[in-house]
Amino acid sequence: MHRRDFIARSAVALGMAAFGKYGFISPRTAAAAQENPFSNQLYIPPLLEKSGVSTDISPLSLVVQKGQHEFFSNGLTDTLGYNGSILGPTIRVRNKENVRLQVQNSIDQITTVHWHGLHVPAQWDGGPHQVIEPGEVWKPDFTINQQAATLWYHPHAMGLTGEHVYRGLAGLFIIEDEISDTLALPRNYGVDDIPLIIQDRRFFEDRSFAYVRSMHDIMHGVLGNFLLVNGGLKPYAELPRGIARFRLLNGSNSSIYRFYFSDDQPFHVIASDGGFLSTPVGVQELILSAGERAEILFDSGALSPGDRLRLLVDQYSGNTYEAMELRISDKRAEQQEVVSRLREQSRLDESSADRTRNFAMETMSPGGRGMGMMGGNRLAINGKKMDMTRIDVTMPLGSTEIWEVENRSATMMQLPHSMHLHDVQFNILDRNGQFPDPIEAGRKDTVLLWPNDKVRLIAQFLDYTGIYMFHCHMLEHEDDGMMGQFEVVG
Ligand code: C2O
Ligand code: CU
Ligand code: CU
């Protein structure tokens, strides 16, 4: 989609993003203006991984904790983080590796930790059923059973997901394997292999996060007017000259982002949610909805030391941000060429499906009277809101299924949605009857549906039985009940 269309859609859907009206800080007020944008170095979350010493069997440890973070030079914001005041360490593991974790909840609310994109037994999925009570410790123990990919982790407690993520809980989860080892790709974490967790926030005048959910916020998502990159406002990063790899996560609650570089400089997409594409795809822009990831390569080989460029982000709501500055250093990057082939990726074939199911992501149930002015919205999947005691879909272990997902928006309330399935990586068979774009043709766990879009997914439910979630990854929609449960039975 072109920039113009992206912005135009935003204007139609969100003529009324009312910042300022409720006492939120505007980036334009003197109080909030960063004296020196691009003066803080990009924060790189620390790595959390096994020590490599074979006798070391200590678990990877996460502590869910309260903190305070300085977004603005003149005041602190109360936050939540894993092992720190904001976000969490980047967990890095290898395929086939046994991973033991220890998650301690030291906040005064229940929480969970969900490994988004990871194929693990249901009891370790970290969905709403795996509650960690305040003061308790949860000890997942699983074996990585999937190819190299950039995944992430975040809380998933019933009705609290949006709030917990907003306050700071999210981290990356990287898997490497024998194939990712051999590809000529940047792999120096934080130097030329750079995690970028993109989120937007709004703040009250006292610098606290403005996580309030009016009916408007529930319908459109809580959309911010400040853009955070790894928890910071307008950071800069130095890049060695040559190829840099960015692992992009749209970690926002509900925003759709369009990413591009200044002067529309080209870049390559090399991976989608669940792993590498077969070959790099050259683009000038990339759209990710909440929860989606992509890995991209940017080639600064033709630039000169000292050159600066910007990563720009359009938010589906009309804002455009200069997200961060990239400064080309006088160092030479290890990689100077964009690889030509990544890895062979097979796609699931339609004819292998055991059955097809239909899912309507609804803003209003058919025949309904629309949203009452007094509340009572109708965000639902197939007319139902999430009920932890109800299993919506049951499938035998080993099944291959086509899920036909439709965004059935009421004419008066055209909302996008993004469908996410736990447990599996799927293929998109088609989007509105068309073969998906190359960047959507690989392994996916989350897919954006614009109003009235119809997407057919195909997935195999292998290895593990138990209860998993599927839901809209706009977290305010999820928390409002746009979620269901599937059970894989043995
Ligand atoms: Cu990213 Cu059910 O979650
Ligand atoms: Cu998930
Ligand atoms: Cu939604």
Tab-separated table of C-alpha atoms and ligand atoms in Angstrom:
chain	number	residue	atom	x	y	z
A	1	MET	CA	0.000	0.000	0.000
A	2	HIS	CA	1.273	3.433	-0.804
A	3	ARG	CA	1.845	6.067	1.741
A	4	ARG	CA	-0.914	8.260	0.428
A	5	ASP	CA	-3.469	5.456	0.751
A	6	PHE	CA	-2.248	4.533	4.193
A	7	ILE	CA	-2.689	8.083	5.440
A	8	ALA	CA	-5.989	8.487	3.623
A	9	ARG	CA	-7.380	5.371	5.271
A	10	SER	CA	-6.256	6.742	8.607
A	11	ALA	CA	-8.045	10.004	8.067
A	12	VAL	CA	-11.293	8.256	7.269
A	13	ALA	CA	-11.133	5.929	10.222
A	14	LEU	CA	-9.831	8.296	12.800
A	15	GLY	CA	-10.906	11.802	12.076
A	16	MET	CA	-11.007	12.308	15.769
A	17	ALA	CA	-7.793	11.283	17.487
A	18	ALA	CA	-8.341	13.719	20.282
A	19	PHE	CA	-4.993	14.350	21.871
A	20	GLY	CA	-4.929	17.300	24.178
A	21	LYS	CA	-8.583	17.009	24.945
A	22	TYR	CA	-8.151	14.849	28.034
A	23	GLY	CA	-5.031	16.461	29.444
A	24	PHE	CA	-2.574	14.348	27.497
A	25	ILE	CA	0.789	15.876	26.704
A	26	SER	CA	1.230	16.913	23.124
A	27	PRO	CA	4.695	16.532	21.578
A	28	ARG	CA	4.328	20.132	20.500
A	29	THR	CA	4.030	21.638	23.954
A	30	ALA	CA	7.191	23.078	25.410
A	31	ALA	CA	6.903	20.821	28.437
A	32	ALA	CA	7.326	17.707	26.380
A	33	ALA	CA	9.555	18.891	23.613
A	34	GLN	CA	12.804	17.046	23.711
A	35	GLU	CA	15.457	19.723	23.883
A	36	ASN	CA	17.693	17.645	21.680
A	37	PRO	CA	16.057	15.005	19.587
A	38	PHE	CA	18.442	12.265	18.454
A	39	SER	CA	20.793	12.963	21.338
A	40	ASN	CA	20.238	9.710	23.243
A	41	GLN	CA	21.782	6.542	22.018
A	42	LEU	CA	19.414	3.724	21.146
A	43	TYR	CA	18.898	1.413	24.109
A	44	ILE	CA	19.780	-2.176	23.293
A	45	PRO	CA	18.045	-4.642	25.629
A	46	PRO	CA	20.638	-6.995	27.146
A	47	LEU	CA	20.823	-10.569	25.912
A	48	LEU	CA	19.542	-13.351	28.121
A	49	GLU	CA	20.880	-16.700	26.964
A	50	LYS	CA	22.529	-19.869	28.169
A	51	SER	CA	26.106	-19.405	29.242
A	52	GLY	CA	27.403	-22.039	26.826
A	53	VAL	CA	29.038	-23.923	29.694
A	54	SER	CA	27.496	-27.365	29.390
A	55	THR	CA	27.372	-27.923	33.134
A	56	ASP	CA	25.402	-24.734	33.644
A	57	ILE	CA	21.792	-25.720	34.199
A	58	SER	CA	20.548	-22.529	35.775
A	59	PRO	CA	17.271	-21.310	34.317
A	60	LEU	CA	16.908	-18.052	32.425
A	61	SER	CA	15.428	-15.672	34.912
A	62	LEU	CA	12.818	-12.983	34.397
A	63	VAL	CA	11.468	-10.814	37.169
A	64	VAL	CA	8.288	-8.873	36.481
A	65	GLN	CA	8.864	-5.669	38.365
A	66	LYS	CA	7.808	-2.092	38.884
A	67	GLY	CA	10.118	0.689	37.921
A	68	GLN	CA	10.475	4.288	36.919
A	69	HIS	CA	11.722	5.432	33.577
A	70	GLU	CA	12.896	8.787	32.267
A	71	PHE	CA	11.156	9.453	28.974
A	72	PHE	CA	11.358	13.208	29.478
A	73	SER	CA	14.228	15.083	31.061
A	74	ASN	CA	11.891	16.716	33.546
A	75	GLY	CA	10.046	13.868	35.209
A	76	LEU	CA	9.782	10.145	35.745
A	77	THR	CA	7.076	7.745	34.619
A	78	ASP	CA	5.977	4.706	36.599
A	79	THR	CA	6.575	1.626	34.500
A	80	LEU	CA	6.713	-2.149	34.487
A	81	GLY	CA	9.584	-4.167	33.109
A	82	TYR	CA	11.260	-7.558	33.082
A	83	ASN	CA	14.544	-7.363	35.027
A	84	GLY	CA	14.545	-3.574	34.678
A	85	SER	CA	12.391	-0.488	34.451
A	86	ILE	CA	11.160	-1.046	30.923
A	87	LEU	CA	10.861	-3.845	28.358
A	88	GLY	CA	12.823	-7.026	28.963
A	89	PRO	CA	16.042	-8.700	27.936
A	90	THR	CA	16.284	-10.255	24.490
A	91	ILE	CA	16.087	-13.987	25.070
A	92	ARG	CA	18.247	-15.830	22.555
A	93	VAL	CA	18.076	-19.580	22.124
A	94	ARG	CA	18.861	-22.224	19.535
A	95	ASN	CA	16.554	-24.697	17.876
A	96	LYS	CA	16.481	-28.107	19.670
A	97	GLU	CA	17.772	-26.487	22.830
A	98	ASN	CA	16.045	-27.234	26.107
A	99	VAL	CA	15.028	-23.953	27.697
A	100	ARG	CA	14.194	-23.563	31.334
A	101	LEU	CA	12.881	-20.290	32.570
A	102	GLN	CA	11.988	-18.869	35.896
A	103	VAL	CA	9.500	-16.028	35.925
A	104	GLN	CA	8.955	-14.244	39.170
A	105	ASN	CA	5.964	-11.983	39.560
A	106	SER	CA	6.918	-9.163	41.890
A	107	ILE	CA	4.099	-6.785	41.020
A	108	ASP	CA	0.823	-6.672	42.919
A	109	GLN	CA	-1.371	-7.952	40.083
A	110	ILE	CA	-1.600	-11.315	38.403
A	111	THR	CA	0.262	-11.631	35.127
A	112	THR	CA	1.400	-14.279	32.652
A	113	VAL	CA	4.232	-14.475	30.123
A	114	HIS	CA	3.298	-15.630	26.651
A	115	TRP	CA	5.954	-16.610	24.105
A	116	HIS	CA	4.412	-15.095	20.998
A	117	GLY	CA	5.189	-17.204	17.927
A	118	LEU	CA	6.709	-20.075	19.863
A	119	HIS	CA	5.508	-23.626	19.265
A	120	VAL	CA	5.454	-25.063	22.804
A	121	PRO	CA	3.214	-27.355	24.873
A	122	ALA	CA	0.001	-25.597	25.918
A	123	GLN	CA	0.930	-25.635	29.597
A	124	TRP	CA	3.964	-23.429	28.835
A	125	ASP	CA	2.253	-21.139	26.334
A	126	GLY	CA	1.736	-18.441	28.941
A	127	GLY	CA	-1.793	-17.561	27.893
A	128	PRO	CA	-4.592	-16.524	30.252
A	129	HIS	CA	-4.677	-20.003	31.846
A	130	GLN	CA	-1.098	-19.858	33.142
A	131	VAL	CA	-1.606	-17.196	35.771
A	132	ILE	CA	1.341	-16.180	37.940
A	133	GLU	CA	0.026	-14.828	41.217
A	134	PRO	CA	1.806	-11.907	42.879
A	135	GLY	CA	4.893	-13.226	44.642
A	136	GLU	CA	4.817	-16.523	42.769
A	137	VAL	CA	7.350	-18.064	40.411
A	138	TRP	CA	6.466	-19.873	37.170
A	139	LYS	CA	8.941	-22.343	35.717
A	140	PRO	CA	8.418	-23.146	32.063
A	141	ASP	CA	10.542	-25.936	30.654
A	142	PHE	CA	10.391	-26.726	26.952
A	143	THR	CA	12.487	-27.669	23.969
A	144	ILE	CA	12.736	-25.289	21.049
A	145	ASN	CA	11.083	-26.982	18.130
A	146	GLN	CA	11.179	-24.547	15.245
A	147	GLN	CA	13.464	-22.719	12.872
A	148	ALA	CA	15.354	-19.450	13.336
A	149	ALA	CA	12.994	-16.520	13.831
A	150	THR	CA	12.401	-13.282	15.686
A	151	LEU	CA	9.603	-13.845	18.184
A	152	TRP	CA	8.665	-11.952	21.296
A	153	TYR	CA	7.178	-12.324	24.742
A	154	HIS	CA	4.579	-10.307	26.589
A	155	PRO	CA	1.960	-10.645	29.333
A	156	HIS	CA	-1.416	-12.201	28.548
A	157	ALA	CA	-3.583	-12.158	31.683
A	158	MET	CA	-7.321	-11.969	30.996
A	159	GLY	CA	-8.354	-8.368	30.555
A	160	LEU	CA	-4.944	-7.036	31.594
A	161	THR	CA	-2.822	-7.623	28.513
A	162	GLY	CA	-3.183	-4.143	27.064
A	163	GLU	CA	-2.431	-2.405	30.320
A	164	HIS	CA	0.585	-4.550	31.176
A	165	VAL	CA	2.158	-4.207	27.744
A	166	TYR	CA	1.490	-0.470	27.756
A	167	ARG	CA	3.276	-0.052	31.079
A	168	GLY	CA	6.388	-1.629	29.624
A	169	LEU	CA	6.222	-5.428	29.573
A	170	ALA	CA	7.576	-6.840	26.305
A	171	GLY	CA	10.784	-8.389	25.048
A	172	LEU	CA	12.242	-10.116	22.023
A	173	PHE	CA	12.773	-13.875	21.758
A	174	ILE	CA	15.268	-14.846	19.082
A	175	ILE	CA	15.815	-18.363	17.791
A	176	GLU	CA	18.946	-19.263	15.825
A	177	ASP	CA	19.698	-22.527	14.061
A	178	GLU	CA	22.217	-24.244	11.756
A	179	ILE	CA	20.879	-22.413	8.744
A	180	SER	CA	20.834	-18.949	10.269
A	181	ASP	CA	24.422	-19.664	11.396
A	182	THR	CA	25.608	-20.177	7.853
A	183	LEU	CA	23.856	-17.293	6.097
A	184	ALA	CA	25.977	-14.260	5.284
A	185	LEU	CA	23.914	-11.994	7.499
A	186	PRO	CA	24.848	-9.444	10.155
A	187	ARG	CA	24.754	-11.253	13.507
A	188	ASN	CA	26.551	-8.959	15.876
A	189	TYR	CA	23.773	-8.186	18.342
A	190	GLY	CA	23.323	-4.477	18.977
A	191	VAL	CA	26.023	-3.541	16.466
A	192	ASP	CA	24.847	-4.616	13.022
A	193	ASP	CA	22.009	-6.921	14.138
A	194	ILE	CA	19.762	-4.442	15.871
A	195	PRO	CA	16.500	-5.070	17.687
A	196	LEU	CA	13.890	-2.341	17.218
A	197	ILE	CA	10.797	-2.544	19.393
A	198	ILE	CA	8.443	0.150	18.174
A	199	GLN	CA	5.572	1.321	20.353
A	200	ASP	CA	3.514	4.463	20.803
A	201	ARG	CA	2.391	5.985	24.060
A	202	ARG	CA	0.475	8.944	25.345
A	203	PHE	CA	1.175	10.599	28.653
A	204	PHE	CA	-0.689	12.752	31.114
A	205	GLU	CA	0.793	16.117	32.030
A	206	ASP	CA	2.347	14.538	35.139
A	207	ARG	CA	4.295	12.182	32.816
A	208	SER	CA	2.313	9.100	33.805
A	209	PHE	CA	1.159	6.777	31.042
A	210	ALA	CA	-2.334	7.716	29.913
A	211	TYR	CA	-3.700	4.197	29.758
A	212	VAL	CA	-7.382	4.906	29.976
A	213	ARG	CA	-9.936	3.119	27.905
A	214	SER	CA	-12.844	5.192	26.816
A	215	MET	CA	-15.233	3.534	24.383
A	216	HIS	CA	-13.302	5.333	21.658
A	217	ASP	CA	-10.042	3.815	22.892
A	218	ILE	CA	-11.504	0.348	23.014
A	219	MET	CA	-12.774	0.593	19.461
A	220	HIS	CA	-9.713	2.238	17.886
A	221	GLY	CA	-7.156	0.959	20.366
A	222	VAL	CA	-5.226	3.113	22.791
A	223	LEU	CA	-3.168	5.101	20.308
A	224	GLY	CA	-0.305	7.268	21.464
A	225	ASN	CA	1.238	10.428	20.121
A	226	PHE	CA	4.836	9.702	21.169
A	227	LEU	CA	6.809	6.987	19.459
A	228	LEU	CA	9.182	4.823	21.476
A	229	VAL	CA	12.046	2.879	19.980
A	230	ASN	CA	13.304	0.320	22.497
A	231	GLY	CA	11.664	2.407	25.190
A	232	GLY	CA	13.250	5.725	24.170
A	233	LEU	CA	12.108	8.828	22.314
A	234	LYS	CA	13.968	9.738	19.138
A	235	PRO	CA	17.206	7.860	19.770
A	236	TYR	CA	20.159	7.581	17.433
A	237	ALA	CA	22.250	4.566	16.506
A	238	GLU	CA	25.590	4.310	14.767
A	239	LEU	CA	25.858	1.876	11.918
A	240	PRO	CA	29.029	0.481	10.441
A	241	ARG	CA	29.054	1.158	6.703
A	242	GLY	CA	27.629	-1.798	4.797
A	243	ILE	CA	24.761	-4.109	5.630
A	244	ALA	CA	22.794	-3.689	8.832
A	245	ARG	CA	20.019	-5.985	9.958
A	246	PHE	CA	17.069	-4.697	11.945
A	247	ARG	CA	14.675	-6.969	13.774
A	248	LEU	CA	11.495	-4.930	13.814
A	249	LEU	CA	8.669	-5.590	16.231
A	250	ASN	CA	5.467	-3.626	16.180
A	251	GLY	CA	5.087	-3.873	19.946
A	252	SER	CA	2.324	-1.309	20.127
A	253	ASN	CA	-1.023	-2.007	21.689
A	254	SER	CA	-3.112	-1.346	18.617
A	255	SER	CA	-1.282	0.759	16.055
A	256	ILE	CA	-0.511	-0.178	12.509
A	257	TYR	CA	2.835	1.226	11.388
A	258	ARG	CA	4.295	1.923	8.004
A	259	PHE	CA	8.100	1.962	8.105
A	260	TYR	CA	10.376	3.676	5.593
A	261	PHE	CA	13.720	5.460	5.475
A	262	SER	CA	14.393	9.069	4.598
A	263	ASP	CA	14.351	9.727	0.854
A	264	ASP	CA	12.492	6.435	0.525
A	265	GLN	CA	15.790	4.573	0.449
A	266	PRO	CA	15.282	0.953	-0.509
A	267	PHE	CA	15.757	-1.947	1.872
A	268	HIS	CA	15.206	-5.702	1.890
A	269	VAL	CA	12.796	-7.773	3.929
A	270	ILE	CA	14.430	-11.093	4.865
A	271	ALA	CA	12.097	-12.573	7.468
A	272	SER	CA	8.478	-12.440	8.525
A	273	ASP	CA	6.946	-13.498	11.862
A	274	GLY	CA	8.080	-17.104	11.888
A	275	GLY	CA	11.331	-17.196	9.967
A	276	PHE	CA	13.248	-16.298	6.842
A	277	LEU	CA	11.661	-15.688	3.482
A	278	SER	CA	13.123	-17.808	0.681
A	279	THR	CA	14.821	-14.783	-0.846
A	280	PRO	CA	15.186	-11.151	0.232
A	281	VAL	CA	12.424	-8.905	-1.059
A	282	GLY	CA	13.360	-5.365	-2.070
A	283	VAL	CA	10.915	-2.709	-0.847
A	284	GLN	CA	10.744	0.945	0.096
A	285	GLU	CA	8.166	0.567	2.819
A	286	LEU	CA	6.799	-2.047	5.159
A	287	ILE	CA	3.533	-2.218	7.065
A	288	LEU	CA	3.298	-4.111	10.342
A	289	SER	CA	0.255	-4.403	12.558
A	290	ALA	CA	0.470	-4.878	16.307
A	291	GLY	CA	2.342	-8.062	17.137
A	292	GLU	CA	3.902	-8.593	13.702
A	293	ARG	CA	7.664	-8.753	13.142
A	294	ALA	CA	9.991	-8.477	10.208
A	295	GLU	CA	13.721	-8.605	9.734
A	296	ILE	CA	15.131	-6.172	7.228
A	297	LEU	CA	18.526	-5.391	5.728
A	298	PHE	CA	19.632	-1.861	5.066
A	299	ASP	CA	22.652	-1.262	2.860
A	300	SER	CA	24.569	1.901	3.699
A	301	GLY	CA	27.500	0.938	1.471
A	302	ALA	CA	26.902	3.864	-0.864
A	303	LEU	CA	26.767	6.392	1.973
A	304	SER	CA	29.726	8.154	3.544
A	305	PRO	CA	30.941	8.172	7.125
A	306	GLY	CA	29.107	10.950	8.929
A	307	ASP	CA	25.967	10.651	6.811
A	308	ARG	CA	22.733	10.598	8.731
A	309	LEU	CA	19.372	9.258	7.847
A	310	ARG	CA	16.101	8.667	9.605
A	311	LEU	CA	13.790	5.769	10.139
A	312	LEU	CA	10.306	7.148	9.646
A	313	VAL	CA	7.052	5.713	10.859
A	314	ASP	CA	3.530	6.580	9.786
A	315	GLN	CA	0.990	5.512	12.337
A	316	TYR	CA	-2.477	4.478	11.307
A	317	SER	CA	-4.146	7.513	12.862
A	318	GLY	CA	-2.429	10.170	10.862
A	319	ASN	CA	0.785	10.807	12.798
A	320	THR	CA	4.184	10.613	11.155
A	321	TYR	CA	7.246	10.214	13.335
A	322	GLU	CA	10.943	10.574	12.815
A	323	ALA	CA	11.465	7.466	14.866
A	324	MET	CA	15.240	7.429	15.050
A	325	GLU	CA	18.430	8.644	13.446
A	326	LEU	CA	20.981	6.355	11.867
A	327	ARG	CA	24.537	7.642	11.707
A	328	ILE	CA	26.982	6.028	9.387
A	329	SER	CA	30.286	5.524	11.159
A	330	ASP	CA	33.726	5.126	9.653
A	331	LYS	CA	33.781	1.427	10.511
A	332	ARG	CA	33.246	-1.104	7.802
A	333	ALA	CA	30.460	-3.619	8.377
A	334	GLU	CA	31.231	-7.328	8.200
A	335	GLN	CA	28.677	-7.845	5.452
A	336	GLN	CA	28.846	-5.768	2.304
A	337	GLU	CA	26.347	-7.576	0.108
A	338	VAL	CA	22.703	-8.456	0.504
A	339	VAL	CA	22.544	-12.252	0.416
A	340	SER	CA	20.742	-13.555	-2.627
A	341	ARG	CA	19.150	-16.650	-1.086
A	342	LEU	CA	17.973	-17.232	2.456
A	343	ARG	CA	16.395	-20.621	3.000
A	344	GLU	CA	14.033	-22.861	1.140
A	345	GLN	CA	10.590	-22.463	2.676
A	346	SER	CA	7.865	-24.845	1.714
A	347	ARG	CA	4.288	-23.643	1.830
A	348	LEU	CA	1.376	-25.724	3.003
A	349	ASP	CA	-0.811	-26.793	0.162
A	350	GLU	CA	-4.523	-26.137	0.116
A	351	SER	CA	-5.233	-29.712	-0.933
A	352	SER	CA	-3.648	-31.047	2.263
A	353	ALA	CA	-6.305	-29.436	4.470
A	354	ASP	CA	-8.579	-31.677	6.536
A	355	ARG	CA	-11.223	-28.982	6.905
A	356	THR	CA	-12.050	-25.305	6.527
A	357	ARG	CA	-13.410	-23.069	9.265
A	358	ASN	CA	-14.839	-19.595	9.056
A	359	PHE	CA	-14.120	-16.735	11.399
A	360	ALA	CA	-15.756	-13.338	11.254
A	361	MET	CA	-14.024	-10.579	13.171
A	362	GLU	CA	-16.965	-8.372	13.827
A	363	THR	CA	-17.439	-4.852	14.924
A	364	MET	CA	-21.143	-5.493	14.987
A	365	SER	CA	-22.894	-8.816	14.755
A	366	PRO	CA	-24.999	-9.269	11.653
A	367	GLY	CA	-28.508	-8.115	12.291
A	368	GLY	CA	-27.377	-6.236	15.367
A	369	ARG	CA	-28.440	-2.700	15.951
A	370	GLY	CA	-24.911	-1.400	16.011
A	371	MET	CA	-23.115	0.008	18.930
A	372	GLY	CA	-25.385	1.516	21.490
A	373	MET	CA	-24.434	4.990	22.545
A	374	MET	CA	-24.383	3.729	26.099
A	375	GLY	CA	-21.589	1.258	25.461
A	376	GLY	CA	-22.121	-2.402	24.783
A	377	ASN	CA	-19.906	-2.567	21.732
A	378	ARG	CA	-19.880	-5.734	19.695
A	379	LEU	CA	-16.256	-6.576	19.136
A	380	ALA	CA	-16.488	-10.304	18.722
A	381	ILE	CA	-15.390	-13.326	16.726
A	382	ASN	CA	-18.290	-15.236	15.187
A	383	GLY	CA	-20.636	-13.285	17.414
A	384	LYS	CA	-18.933	-14.397	20.611
A	385	LYS	CA	-16.734	-12.753	23.140
A	386	MET	CA	-13.964	-14.628	24.910
A	387	ASP	CA	-15.080	-17.005	27.644
A	388	MET	CA	-12.349	-18.968	29.374
A	389	THR	CA	-14.790	-21.766	30.113
A	390	ARG	CA	-15.755	-22.224	26.461
A	391	ILE	CA	-13.679	-23.985	23.812
A	392	ASP	CA	-14.540	-22.502	20.440
A	393	VAL	CA	-12.717	-24.902	18.184
A	394	THR	CA	-11.523	-28.477	18.689
A	395	MET	CA	-9.232	-30.239	16.258
A	396	PRO	CA	-7.458	-33.589	16.335
A	397	LEU	CA	-3.691	-33.478	16.772
A	398	GLY	CA	-2.020	-33.597	13.376
A	399	SER	CA	-4.796	-31.734	11.551
A	400	THR	CA	-4.212	-29.301	8.760
A	401	GLU	CA	-6.844	-26.595	8.641
A	402	ILE	CA	-7.800	-23.663	6.511
A	403	TRP	CA	-9.088	-20.712	8.490
A	404	GLU	CA	-11.060	-18.300	6.426
A	405	VAL	CA	-10.947	-15.058	8.370
A	406	GLU	CA	-13.035	-12.091	7.452
A	407	ASN	CA	-13.066	-8.587	8.843
A	408	ARG	CA	-16.761	-7.900	8.860
A	409	SER	CA	-16.938	-4.250	9.731
A	410	ALA	CA	-20.104	-2.300	10.217
A	411	THR	CA	-20.375	0.513	7.709
A	412	MET	CA	-20.318	3.091	10.473
A	413	MET	CA	-17.258	1.675	12.200
A	414	GLN	CA	-14.580	0.504	9.806
A	415	LEU	CA	-11.880	-0.961	12.000
A	416	PRO	CA	-8.814	-2.951	11.071
A	417	HIS	CA	-8.060	-6.120	13.015
A	418	SER	CA	-5.108	-8.462	13.193
A	419	MET	CA	-5.640	-12.153	13.668
A	420	HIS	CA	-3.076	-14.035	15.744
A	421	LEU	CA	-2.924	-17.761	16.434
A	422	HIS	CA	-0.908	-19.279	19.235
A	423	ASP	CA	0.958	-22.571	18.773
A	424	VAL	CA	1.386	-22.435	14.999
A	425	GLN	CA	3.071	-20.597	12.187
A	426	PHE	CA	0.677	-20.434	9.264
A	427	ASN	CA	0.799	-19.630	5.585
A	428	ILE	CA	-1.499	-17.130	3.990
A	429	LEU	CA	-3.172	-18.928	1.090
A	430	ASP	CA	-4.722	-15.769	-0.233
A	431	ARG	CA	-5.830	-12.290	0.683
A	432	ASN	CA	-9.060	-11.186	-0.959
A	433	GLY	CA	-8.604	-13.968	-3.464
A	434	GLN	CA	-5.080	-12.922	-4.451
A	435	PHE	CA	-1.844	-14.733	-3.723
A	436	PRO	CA	-0.206	-12.801	-0.862
A	437	ASP	CA	2.599	-10.296	-1.395
A	438	PRO	CA	6.039	-11.904	-1.202
A	439	ILE	CA	6.649	-10.477	2.270
A	440	GLU	CA	3.440	-12.135	3.463
A	441	ALA	CA	4.032	-15.413	1.705
A	442	GLY	CA	6.340	-16.830	4.385
A	443	ARG	CA	5.771	-18.069	7.895
A	444	LYS	CA	3.291	-15.938	9.823
A	445	ASP	CA	1.521	-15.954	13.168
A	446	THR	CA	-0.287	-12.631	12.936
A	447	VAL	CA	-2.036	-11.102	9.955
A	448	LEU	CA	-3.544	-7.691	9.364
A	449	LEU	CA	-7.090	-7.471	8.045
A	450	TRP	CA	-8.221	-4.121	6.736
A	451	PRO	CA	-11.980	-3.531	6.878
A	452	ASN	CA	-13.781	-6.118	4.754
A	453	ASP	CA	-10.628	-8.069	3.977
A	454	LYS	CA	-10.887	-11.805	3.707
A	455	VAL	CA	-7.754	-13.843	4.343
A	456	ARG	CA	-7.388	-17.617	4.103
A	457	LEU	CA	-4.743	-19.135	6.370
A	458	ILE	CA	-3.499	-22.668	6.464
A	459	ALA	CA	-1.851	-24.257	9.489
A	460	GLN	CA	-0.842	-27.631	10.835
A	461	PHE	CA	-1.576	-28.426	14.460
A	462	LEU	CA	1.264	-30.737	15.390
A	463	ASP	CA	3.155	-32.095	18.392
A	464	TYR	CA	1.172	-30.711	21.316
A	465	THR	CA	-2.341	-31.073	22.643
A	466	GLY	CA	-4.111	-28.572	24.854
A	467	ILE	CA	-5.769	-25.189	24.833
A	468	TYR	CA	-4.401	-22.243	22.879
A	469	MET	CA	-5.759	-18.788	22.044
A	470	PHE	CA	-6.592	-17.034	18.820
A	471	HIS	CA	-7.417	-13.363	18.913
A	472	CYS	CA	-7.188	-9.908	17.490
A	473	HIS	CA	-3.744	-8.556	18.401
A	474	MET	CA	-5.074	-5.047	18.872
A	475	LEU	CA	-4.785	-5.482	22.611
A	476	GLU	CA	-7.786	-3.349	23.486
A	477	HIS	CA	-9.873	-5.564	21.204
A	478	GLU	CA	-8.394	-8.682	22.754
A	479	ASP	CA	-9.031	-7.458	26.291
A	480	ASP	CA	-12.560	-6.568	25.284
A	481	GLY	CA	-13.171	-10.159	24.275
A	482	MET	CA	-12.129	-10.446	20.640
A	483	MET	CA	-10.496	-13.775	21.427
A	484	GLY	CA	-11.345	-17.454	21.355
A	485	GLN	CA	-9.804	-20.776	22.307
A	486	PHE	CA	-8.904	-23.800	20.249
A	487	GLU	CA	-8.114	-27.145	21.735
A	488	VAL	CA	-5.880	-29.651	20.042
A	489	VAL	CA	-6.935	-33.094	21.169
A	490	GLY	CA	-4.875	-36.293	21.063
B	1	C2O	CU1	1.096	-11.852	21.215
B	1	C2O	CU2	-2.008	-14.116	22.329
B	1	C2O	O1	-0.453	-12.977	21.829
B	2	CU	CU	0.818	-15.375	20.740
B	3	CU	CU	-9.434	-6.040	16.354
